[in-house]
JSON list of C-alpha atoms in Angstrom, two decimals:
[
{"chain": "A", "resi": 1, "resn": "MET", "atom": "CA", "xyz": [76.16, -28.13, -165.71]},
{"chain": "A", "resi": 2, "resn": "ARG", "atom": "CA", "xyz": [75.49, -29.17, -162.23]},
{"chain": "A", "resi": 3, "resn": "ALA", "atom": "CA", "xyz": [74.63, -25.74, -161.02]},
{"chain": "A", "resi": 4, "resn": "TYR", "atom": "CA", "xyz": [72.22, -25.38, -164.06]},
{"chain": "A", "resi": 5, "resn": "ALA", "atom": "CA", "xyz": [70.44, -28.44, -163.18]},
{"chain": "A", "resi": 6, "resn": "SER", "atom": "CA", "xyz": [70.20, -27.39, -159.57]},
{"chain": "A", "resi": 7, "resn": "LEU", "atom": "CA", "xyz": [68.74, -23.88, -160.60]},
{"chain": "A", "resi": 8, "resn": "LEU", "atom": "CA", "xyz": [66.25, -25.62, -162.98]},
{"chain": "A", "resi": 9, "resn": "VAL", "atom": "CA", "xyz": [65.05, -27.90, -160.11]},
{"chain": "A", "resi": 10, "resn": "LEU", "atom": "CA", "xyz": [64.63, -24.76, -157.87]},
{"chain": "A", "resi": 11, "resn": "ALA", "atom": "CA", "xyz": [62.84, -22.85, -160.49]},
{"chain": "A", "resi": 12, "resn": "VAL", "atom": "CA", "xyz": [60.31, -25.77, -161.16]},
{"chain": "A", "resi": 13, "resn": "ALA", "atom": "CA", "xyz": [59.62, -26.20, -157.40]},
{"chain": "A", "resi": 14, "resn": "ALA", "atom": "CA", "xyz": [59.07, -22.54, -157.08]},
{"chain": "A", "resi": 15, "resn": "ALA", "atom": "CA", "xyz": [56.46, -22.49, -159.88]},
{"chain": "A", "resi": 16, "resn": "CYS", "atom": "CA", "xyz": [54.39, -25.14, -158.09]},
{"chain": "A", "resi": 17, "resn": "GLY", "atom": "CA", "xyz": [51.59, -23.39, -156.21]},
{"chain": "A", "resi": 18, "resn": "PRO", "atom": "CA", "xyz": [49.60, -24.93, -153.29]},
{"chain": "A", "resi": 19, "resn": "SER", "atom": "CA", "xyz": [47.43, -27.92, -154.28]},
{"chain": "A", "resi": 20, "resn": "VAL", "atom": "CA", "xyz": [43.77, -27.10, -154.23]},
{"chain": "A", "resi": 21, "resn": "GLN", "atom": "CA", "xyz": [41.00, -29.89, -154.68]},
{"chain": "A", "resi": 22, "resn": "SER", "atom": "CA", "xyz": [37.26, -29.11, -154.93]},
{"chain": "A", "resi": 23, "resn": "ALA", "atom": "CA", "xyz": [33.98, -30.93, -155.22]},
{"chain": "A", "resi": 24, "resn": "SER", "atom": "CA", "xyz": [30.79, -29.21, -156.34]},
{"chain": "A", "resi": 25, "resn": "TYR", "atom": "CA", "xyz": [27.25, -29.91, -154.78]},
{"chain": "A", "resi": 26, "resn": "VAL", "atom": "CA", "xyz": [25.36, -28.44, -157.64]},
{"chain": "A", "resi": 27, "resn": "ARG", "atom": "CA", "xyz": [25.83, -27.75, -161.37]},
{"chain": "A", "resi": 28, "resn": "LEU", "atom": "CA", "xyz": [28.44, -25.02, -161.34]},
{"chain": "A", "resi": 29, "resn": "PRO", "atom": "CA", "xyz": [27.32, -21.63, -162.29]},
{"chain": "A", "resi": 30, "resn": "GLN", "atom": "CA", "xyz": [29.12, -19.36, -164.80]},
{"chain": "A", "resi": 31, "resn": "PRO", "atom": "CA", "xyz": [31.61, -16.96, -162.96]},
{"chain": "A", "resi": 32, "resn": "ARG", "atom": "CA", "xyz": [30.47, -13.38, -162.70]},
{"chain": "A", "resi": 33, "resn": "ALA", "atom": "CA", "xyz": [32.04, -11.25, -165.32]},
{"chain": "A", "resi": 34, "resn": "GLU", "atom": "CA", "xyz": [33.45, -8.78, -162.87]},
{"chain": "A", "resi": 35, "resn": "SER", "atom": "CA", "xyz": [34.91, -11.54, -160.70]},
{"chain": "A", "resi": 36, "resn": "ASP", "atom": "CA", "xyz": [38.27, -10.64, -159.02]},
{"chain": "A", "resi": 37, "resn": "ALA", "atom": "CA", "xyz": [39.47, -13.81, -157.23]},
{"chain": "A", "resi": 38, "resn": "THR", "atom": "CA", "xyz": [41.93, -11.73, -155.11]},
{"chain": "A", "resi": 39, "resn": "ALA", "atom": "CA", "xyz": [39.00, -9.66, -153.61]},
{"chain": "A", "resi": 40, "resn": "MET", "atom": "CA", "xyz": [36.91, -12.72, -152.68]},
{"chain": "A", "resi": 41, "resn": "ARG", "atom": "CA", "xyz": [35.93, -12.52, -148.98]},
{"chain": "A", "resi": 42, "resn": "ILE", "atom": "CA", "xyz": [36.48, -15.46, -146.72]},
{"chain": "A", "resi": 43, "resn": "TYR", "atom": "CA", "xyz": [34.47, -16.01, -143.79]},
{"chain": "A", "resi": 44, "resn": "GLU", "atom": "CA", "xyz": [36.09, -17.87, -140.92]},
{"chain": "A", "resi": 45, "resn": "HIS", "atom": "CA", "xyz": [33.92, -17.25, -137.81]},
{"chain": "A", "resi": 46, "resn": "THR", "atom": "CA", "xyz": [30.78, -15.55, -139.19]},
{"chain": "A", "resi": 47, "resn": "ARG", "atom": "CA", "xyz": [28.47, -16.04, -142.26]},
{"chain": "A", "resi": 48, "resn": "PRO", "atom": "CA", "xyz": [27.40, -13.51, -144.79]},
{"chain": "A", "resi": 49, "resn": "ASP", "atom": "CA", "xyz": [24.40, -11.33, -144.22]},
{"chain": "A", "resi": 50, "resn": "CYS", "atom": "CA", "xyz": [23.15, -11.90, -147.72]},
{"chain": "A", "resi": 51, "resn": "ALA", "atom": "CA", "xyz": [21.36, -15.12, -148.74]},
{"chain": "A", "resi": 52, "resn": "PHE", "atom": "CA", "xyz": [23.55, -17.67, -150.57]},
{"chain": "A", "resi": 53, "resn": "GLU", "atom": "CA", "xyz": [23.70, -21.19, -151.97]},
{"chain": "A", "resi": 54, "resn": "GLU", "atom": "CA", "xyz": [26.53, -23.54, -151.29]},
{"chain": "A", "resi": 55, "resn": "ILE", "atom": "CA", "xyz": [27.96, -24.75, -154.49]},
{"chain": "A", "resi": 56, "resn": "GLY", "atom": "CA", "xyz": [30.97, -26.73, -153.31]},
{"chain": "A", "resi": 57, "resn": "ARG", "atom": "CA", "xyz": [33.83, -27.66, -150.99]},
{"chain": "A", "resi": 58, "resn": "LEU", "atom": "CA", "xyz": [37.59, -26.75, -151.26]},
{"chain": "A", "resi": 59, "resn": "THR", "atom": "CA", "xyz": [40.68, -28.25, -149.73]},
{"chain": "A", "resi": 60, "resn": "GLY", "atom": "CA", "xyz": [44.00, -26.61, -150.02]},
{"chain": "A", "resi": 61, "resn": "ARG", "atom": "CA", "xyz": [47.55, -28.13, -149.08]},
{"chain": "A", "resi": 62, "resn": "ARG", "atom": "CA", "xyz": [51.10, -27.01, -149.10]},
{"chain": "A", "resi": 63, "resn": "ARG", "atom": "CA", "xyz": [53.08, -28.53, -151.95]},
{"chain": "A", "resi": 64, "resn": "LEU", "atom": "CA", "xyz": [56.09, -27.07, -150.57]},
{"chain": "A", "resi": 65, "resn": "PRO", "atom": "CA", "xyz": [57.13, -26.34, -147.03]},
{"chain": "A", "resi": 66, "resn": "THR", "atom": "CA", "xyz": [57.67, -22.70, -148.04]},
{"chain": "A", "resi": 67, "resn": "HIS", "atom": "CA", "xyz": [53.88, -22.10, -148.94]},
{"chain": "A", "resi": 68, "resn": "SER", "atom": "CA", "xyz": [52.33, -19.82, -146.49]},
{"chain": "A", "resi": 69, "resn": "PRO", "atom": "CA", "xyz": [48.70, -19.96, -145.43]},
{"chain": "A", "resi": 70, "resn": "ASP", "atom": "CA", "xyz": [48.11, -16.70, -147.33]},
{"chain": "A", "resi": 71, "resn": "GLU", "atom": "CA", "xyz": [49.32, -18.37, -150.61]},
{"chain": "A", "resi": 72, "resn": "ILE", "atom": "CA", "xyz": [47.09, -21.36, -149.87]},
{"chain": "A", "resi": 73, "resn": "ALA", "atom": "CA", "xyz": [44.11, -18.98, -149.20]},
{"chain": "A", "resi": 74, "resn": "ASP", "atom": "CA", "xyz": [44.72, -17.11, -152.31]},
{"chain": "A", "resi": 75, "resn": "ALA", "atom": "CA", "xyz": [44.87, -20.41, -154.36]},
{"chain": "A", "resi": 76, "resn": "MET", "atom": "CA", "xyz": [41.55, -21.42, -152.83]},
{"chain": "A", "resi": 77, "resn": "ARG", "atom": "CA", "xyz": [40.12, -18.03, -153.90]},
{"chain": "A", "resi": 78, "resn": "ARG", "atom": "CA", "xyz": [41.10, -18.50, -157.37]},
{"chain": "A", "resi": 79, "resn": "ARG", "atom": "CA", "xyz": [39.51, -22.08, -157.46]},
{"chain": "A", "resi": 80, "resn": "ALA", "atom": "CA", "xyz": [36.32, -20.73, -155.85]},
{"chain": "A", "resi": 81, "resn": "SER", "atom": "CA", "xyz": [36.03, -18.00, -158.32]},
{"chain": "A", "resi": 82, "resn": "GLU", "atom": "CA", "xyz": [36.60, -20.57, -161.22]},
{"chain": "A", "resi": 83, "resn": "MET", "atom": "CA", "xyz": [33.70, -22.45, -159.70]},
{"chain": "A", "resi": 84, "resn": "GLY", "atom": "CA", "xyz": [31.40, -19.46, -160.05]},
{"chain": "A", "resi": 85, "resn": "GLY", "atom": "CA", "xyz": [31.63, -18.76, -156.32]},
{"chain": "A", "resi": 86, "resn": "ASP", "atom": "CA", "xyz": [31.32, -15.22, -154.55]},
{"chain": "A", "resi": 87, "resn": "ALA", "atom": "CA", "xyz": [32.83, -16.22, -151.20]},
{"chain": "A", "resi": 88, "resn": "ILE", "atom": "CA", "xyz": [34.26, -18.89, -148.93]},
{"chain": "A", "resi": 89, "resn": "ILE", "atom": "CA", "xyz": [32.58, -19.69, -145.69]},
{"chain": "A", "resi": 90, "resn": "ALA", "atom": "CA", "xyz": [33.54, -21.96, -142.81]},
{"chain": "A", "resi": 91, "resn": "PHE", "atom": "CA", "xyz": [37.21, -21.44, -143.63]},
{"chain": "A", "resi": 92, "resn": "GLY", "atom": "CA", "xyz": [39.80, -23.16, -141.31]},
{"chain": "A", "resi": 93, "resn": "GLU", "atom": "CA", "xyz": [42.67, -25.26, -140.87]},
{"chain": "A", "resi": 94, "resn": "GLN", "atom": "CA", "xyz": [42.56, -28.86, -139.84]},
{"chain": "A", "resi": 95, "resn": "SER", "atom": "CA", "xyz": [45.18, -31.29, -138.83]},
{"chain": "A", "resi": 96, "resn": "GLU", "atom": "CA", "xyz": [45.64, -34.35, -141.09]},
{"chain": "A", "resi": 97, "resn": "GLY", "atom": "CA", "xyz": [47.08, -36.79, -138.62]},
{"chain": "A", "resi": 98, "resn": "PRO", "atom": "CA", "xyz": [50.57, -38.44, -139.04]},
{"chain": "A", "resi": 99, "resn": "SER", "atom": "CA", "xyz": [51.73, -40.12, -142.08]},
{"chain": "A", "resi": 100, "resn": "GLY", "atom": "CA", "xyz": [55.09, -41.22, -143.53]},
{"chain": "A", "resi": 101, "resn": "VAL", "atom": "CA", "xyz": [57.23, -44.12, -144.72]},
{"chain": "A", "resi": 102, "resn": "ILE", "atom": "CA", "xyz": [59.17, -46.64, -142.64]},
{"chain": "A", "resi": 103, "resn": "VAL", "atom": "CA", "xyz": [61.67, -48.77, -144.43]},
{"chain": "A", "resi": 104, "resn": "PRO", "atom": "CA", "xyz": [63.11, -51.92, -142.64]},
{"chain": "A", "resi": 105, "resn": "ILE", "atom": "CA", "xyz": [66.77, -52.10, -143.12]},
{"chain": "A", "resi": 106, "resn": "SER", "atom": "CA", "xyz": [67.51, -55.11, -140.80]},
{"chain": "A", "resi": 107, "resn": "GLU", "atom": "CA", "xyz": [65.47, -57.38, -138.71]},
{"chain": "A", "resi": 108, "resn": "ASN", "atom": "CA", "xyz": [65.84, -55.16, -135.70]},
{"chain": "A", "resi": 109, "resn": "ALA", "atom": "CA", "xyz": [66.12, -51.69, -137.45]},
{"chain": "A", "resi": 110, "resn": "SER", "atom": "CA", "xyz": [64.31, -49.38, -139.68]},
{"chain": "A", "resi": 111, "resn": "ILE", "atom": "CA", "xyz": [64.50, -45.84, -141.13]},
{"chain": "A", "resi": 112, "resn": "GLY", "atom": "CA", "xyz": [61.87, -43.46, -142.21]},
{"chain": "A", "resi": 113, "resn": "SER", "atom": "CA", "xyz": [60.07, -40.32, -141.49]},
{"chain": "A", "resi": 114, "resn": "ILE", "atom": "CA", "xyz": [56.67, -39.54, -139.98]},
{"chain": "A", "resi": 115, "resn": "SER", "atom": "CA", "xyz": [55.08, -36.20, -140.20]},
{"chain": "A", "resi": 116, "resn": "SER", "atom": "CA", "xyz": [51.86, -34.72, -139.75]},
{"chain": "A", "resi": 117, "resn": "SER", "atom": "CA", "xyz": [50.51, -31.93, -141.91]},
{"chain": "A", "resi": 118, "resn": "SER", "atom": "CA", "xyz": [47.58, -29.56, -142.08]},
{"chain": "A", "resi": 119, "resn": "VAL", "atom": "CA", "xyz": [44.95, -28.62, -144.64]},
{"chain": "A", "resi": 120, "resn": "PHE", "atom": "CA", "xyz": [42.76, -25.67, -145.12]},
{"chain": "A", "resi": 121, "resn": "VAL", "atom": "CA", "xyz": [39.07, -26.31, -145.91]},
{"chain": "A", "resi": 122, "resn": "GLY", "atom": "CA", "xyz": [36.09, -24.13, -146.80]},
{"chain": "A", "resi": 123, "resn": "THR", "atom": "CA", "xyz": [32.72, -24.09, -148.44]},
{"chain": "A", "resi": 124, "resn": "VAL", "atom": "CA", "xyz": [32.26, -22.01, -151.72]},
{"chain": "A", "resi": 125, "resn": "VAL", "atom": "CA", "xyz": [29.05, -20.13, -151.79]},
{"chain": "A", "resi": 126, "resn": "ARG", "atom": "CA", "xyz": [27.28, -17.88, -154.38]},
{"chain": "A", "resi": 127, "resn": "PHE", "atom": "CA", "xyz": [25.06, -15.06, -153.31]},
{"chain": "A", "resi": 128, "resn": "THR", "atom": "CA", "xyz": [21.37, -15.33, -154.56]},
{"chain": "A", "resi": 129, "resn": "ASP", "atom": "CA", "xyz": [21.31, -11.51, -154.95]},
{"chain": "A", "resi": 130, "resn": "ALA", "atom": "CA", "xyz": [24.11, -10.40, -157.45]},
{"chain": "A", "resi": 131, "resn": "SER", "atom": "CA", "xyz": [24.47, -7.09, -155.70]},
{"chain": "A", "resi": 132, "resn": "CYS", "atom": "CA", "xyz": [25.84, -8.76, -152.41]},
{"chain": "A", "resi": 133, "resn": "ALA", "atom": "CA", "xyz": [28.86, -10.01, -154.64]},
{"chain": "A", "resi": 134, "resn": "GLY", "atom": "CA", "xyz": [30.30, -6.51, -154.56]},
{"chain": "A", "resi": 135, "resn": "GLN", "atom": "CA", "xyz": [30.30, -5.93, -150.78]},
{"chain": "A", "resi": 136, "resn": "ALA", "atom": "CA", "xyz": [33.54, -5.38, -148.76]},
{"chain": "A", "resi": 137, "resn": "THR", "atom": "CA", "xyz": [36.32, -7.65, -149.26]},
{"chain": "A", "resi": 138, "resn": "ALA", "atom": "CA", "xyz": [38.08, -7.85, -145.95]},
{"chain": "A", "resi": 139, "resn": "ASP", "atom": "CA", "xyz": [38.70, -11.26, -144.44]},
{"chain": "A", "resi": 140, "resn": "ASP", "atom": "CA", "xyz": [36.41, -12.07, -141.25]}
]
């Protein structure tokens, strides 16, 4: 029974994807019918050549230490697609400063853990010309 419970906990933890939060700047448009979230272009150091409107902001975090940056980016692509976006611009990783818990155990001693983590951020955009949404899908 103990092995089954451990396996169940691992299965539930593995099913948890990265955490993605979003905020919209405008009323969200309907996703395009042919939208494929895995093909969404991410612009890190450049901007799209096509005209666009910014529709919202994304923040992605690891829920588990095993989540890779690619898994977080894919989760952010899915959320951007749900928001009606065509691409993510200004994508990058930011440090979130230290956080943790310290518990005093006596007058002169305490235990705890302090860690710092990073978050991934980006701005969701929608191209004003629908033909631009079908351009190449490689990351910049």
